[in-house]
Amino acid sequence: MEKMLPVLLVLGAVLVAVLLFILHRVRTDGAWALWWHDNHLEKLKDFLSGTSRPVRILHHVQKVAQYGDAQSVLSAVDSYCSKIEWAMNVGDLKGQILDAVVLETRPHYVLELGTYCGYSTVRIARLLPPGARLFSIEMNPQYAQVAREIIQHAGLDVDILVGCTSDLIPQLKKKLDIEKFDFVFIDHWKVSYLRDTKLLEECDLLRPGSVLLADNVTCPGAPDYLHYMRTSPRYESQYFPSRLEYLQVEDGMEKSVFLA
Ligand code: 72W
Ligand code: MG
């Protein structure tokens, strides 16, 4: 027993040192902060509250945002996610790039891939001209319901389509009576960007001049998509450097105009 004591003391000291190191990293390094907030803290909060992060964001919006005021809904989501828990909304900095592209494109038919909580959906919908239609595809029914309530709180009208993009994109023409999309915002799983873009081409949903805007092409990154957009003669592609939502980590968006 007496021989064990120093061993236990050393083990205890090592454990404390490791915990202090993690704590320091989480507070000073964006990537560590994200690893902590996005994996461990989210699971702990889900378990303790019996809700999910999107539901907690919705409750915050319903508590603090002015009903019918899209800007106050966006501010409520941003303040919650920068102060309380990080979430993968496009955020205000990249959101301003999104706003500018929507305003210059003046689209009538808009498609979004990956609704999540509806933050970018609200951003886009609030800038559309009268009579324009926005469709957003989300495979998680609980997230889709949260998005509907956030969009309703913002006083906007959007069609959330529940299902997988690979199933729904081929049905859009017949079911929704859409000819072409003027603008597509791509922000779902990064490995699906390229496959779904090729699907939009195959289904004849793009016209010369259609604009595609893809989030997160630097972080987490979509290298196959970027390579395709930058080398294909069918697109004119441009990078907009920015930062990851609610953090100082580098990220950016790629705007690609379909030529033919
Ligand atoms: C899915 C991401 C996905 C969810 C949303 C960001 C229909 C980041 C990120 C990000 C839905 C689909 C997912 C398909 N709905 N969804 C779908 N695939 O879209 C990550 C970071 C930052 N069909 O992963 O249910 N987005 C979005 C995370 C960065 O609602 O957008 O801005 C870091 C951690 C750094 F450390 C995925 C096709 C199957
Ligand atoms: Mg994103």
XYZ file of C-alpha atoms and ligand atoms in Angstrom, residues 34 38 86 88-89 94 114-116 137-140 143 163-165 187-190 192 195-196 215-216 219-220 244-245, ligand 1:
69
model
C -15.620 23.292 -31.723
C -20.055 20.320 -31.097
C -22.156 26.843 -31.329
C -23.698 25.064 -37.930
C -25.787 28.028 -39.183
C -20.827 34.496 -44.380
C -29.804 21.293 -46.049
C -32.243 23.483 -44.090
C -30.998 22.631 -40.571
C -34.677 20.222 -48.613
C -34.073 18.683 -45.152
C -33.902 14.961 -44.414
C -34.309 15.220 -40.631
C -35.026 19.791 -37.872
C -36.429 13.849 -47.483
C -33.088 13.081 -49.000
C -31.814 15.353 -51.796
C -25.010 23.703 -47.270
C -25.791 20.017 -46.491
C -23.245 17.197 -45.935
C -20.074 18.278 -47.695
C -22.922 15.298 -51.135
C -23.214 14.390 -56.470
C -26.221 16.697 -55.979
C -20.942 27.106 -47.907
C -17.910 25.608 -46.117
C -13.874 24.320 -43.474
C -14.870 21.465 -43.259
C -16.403 29.929 -39.911
C -19.659 30.874 -38.177
C -28.950 17.537 -42.283
C -21.340 21.895 -41.404
C -27.552 16.666 -44.913
C -28.665 18.811 -41.536
C -27.941 19.635 -42.578
C -20.958 24.287 -41.321
C -31.319 16.148 -47.131
C -18.430 22.509 -39.149
C -22.099 20.715 -41.832
C -21.677 23.208 -41.813
C -29.259 18.041 -43.674
C -29.566 16.644 -45.757
C -26.475 19.272 -42.548
C -29.260 15.199 -47.670
N -30.861 16.799 -46.045
N -28.804 17.121 -44.738
C -28.714 15.845 -46.545
N -27.472 15.874 -46.006
O -28.496 19.221 -43.824
C -20.300 21.699 -40.535
C -19.554 22.783 -40.051
C -19.887 24.086 -40.446
N -30.556 15.347 -47.953
O -21.675 19.600 -41.600
O -30.031 16.842 -41.722
N -23.265 20.894 -42.459
C -25.554 20.174 -42.769
C -18.562 21.540 -38.156
C -17.221 23.178 -39.287
O -29.815 19.473 -41.145
O -22.685 23.451 -42.686
O -21.310 25.526 -41.750
C -16.297 21.927 -37.490
C -17.501 21.254 -37.323
C -16.163 22.903 -38.461
F -15.259 21.627 -36.679
C -24.117 19.777 -42.814
C -28.398 14.351 -48.546
C -27.990 13.068 -47.897
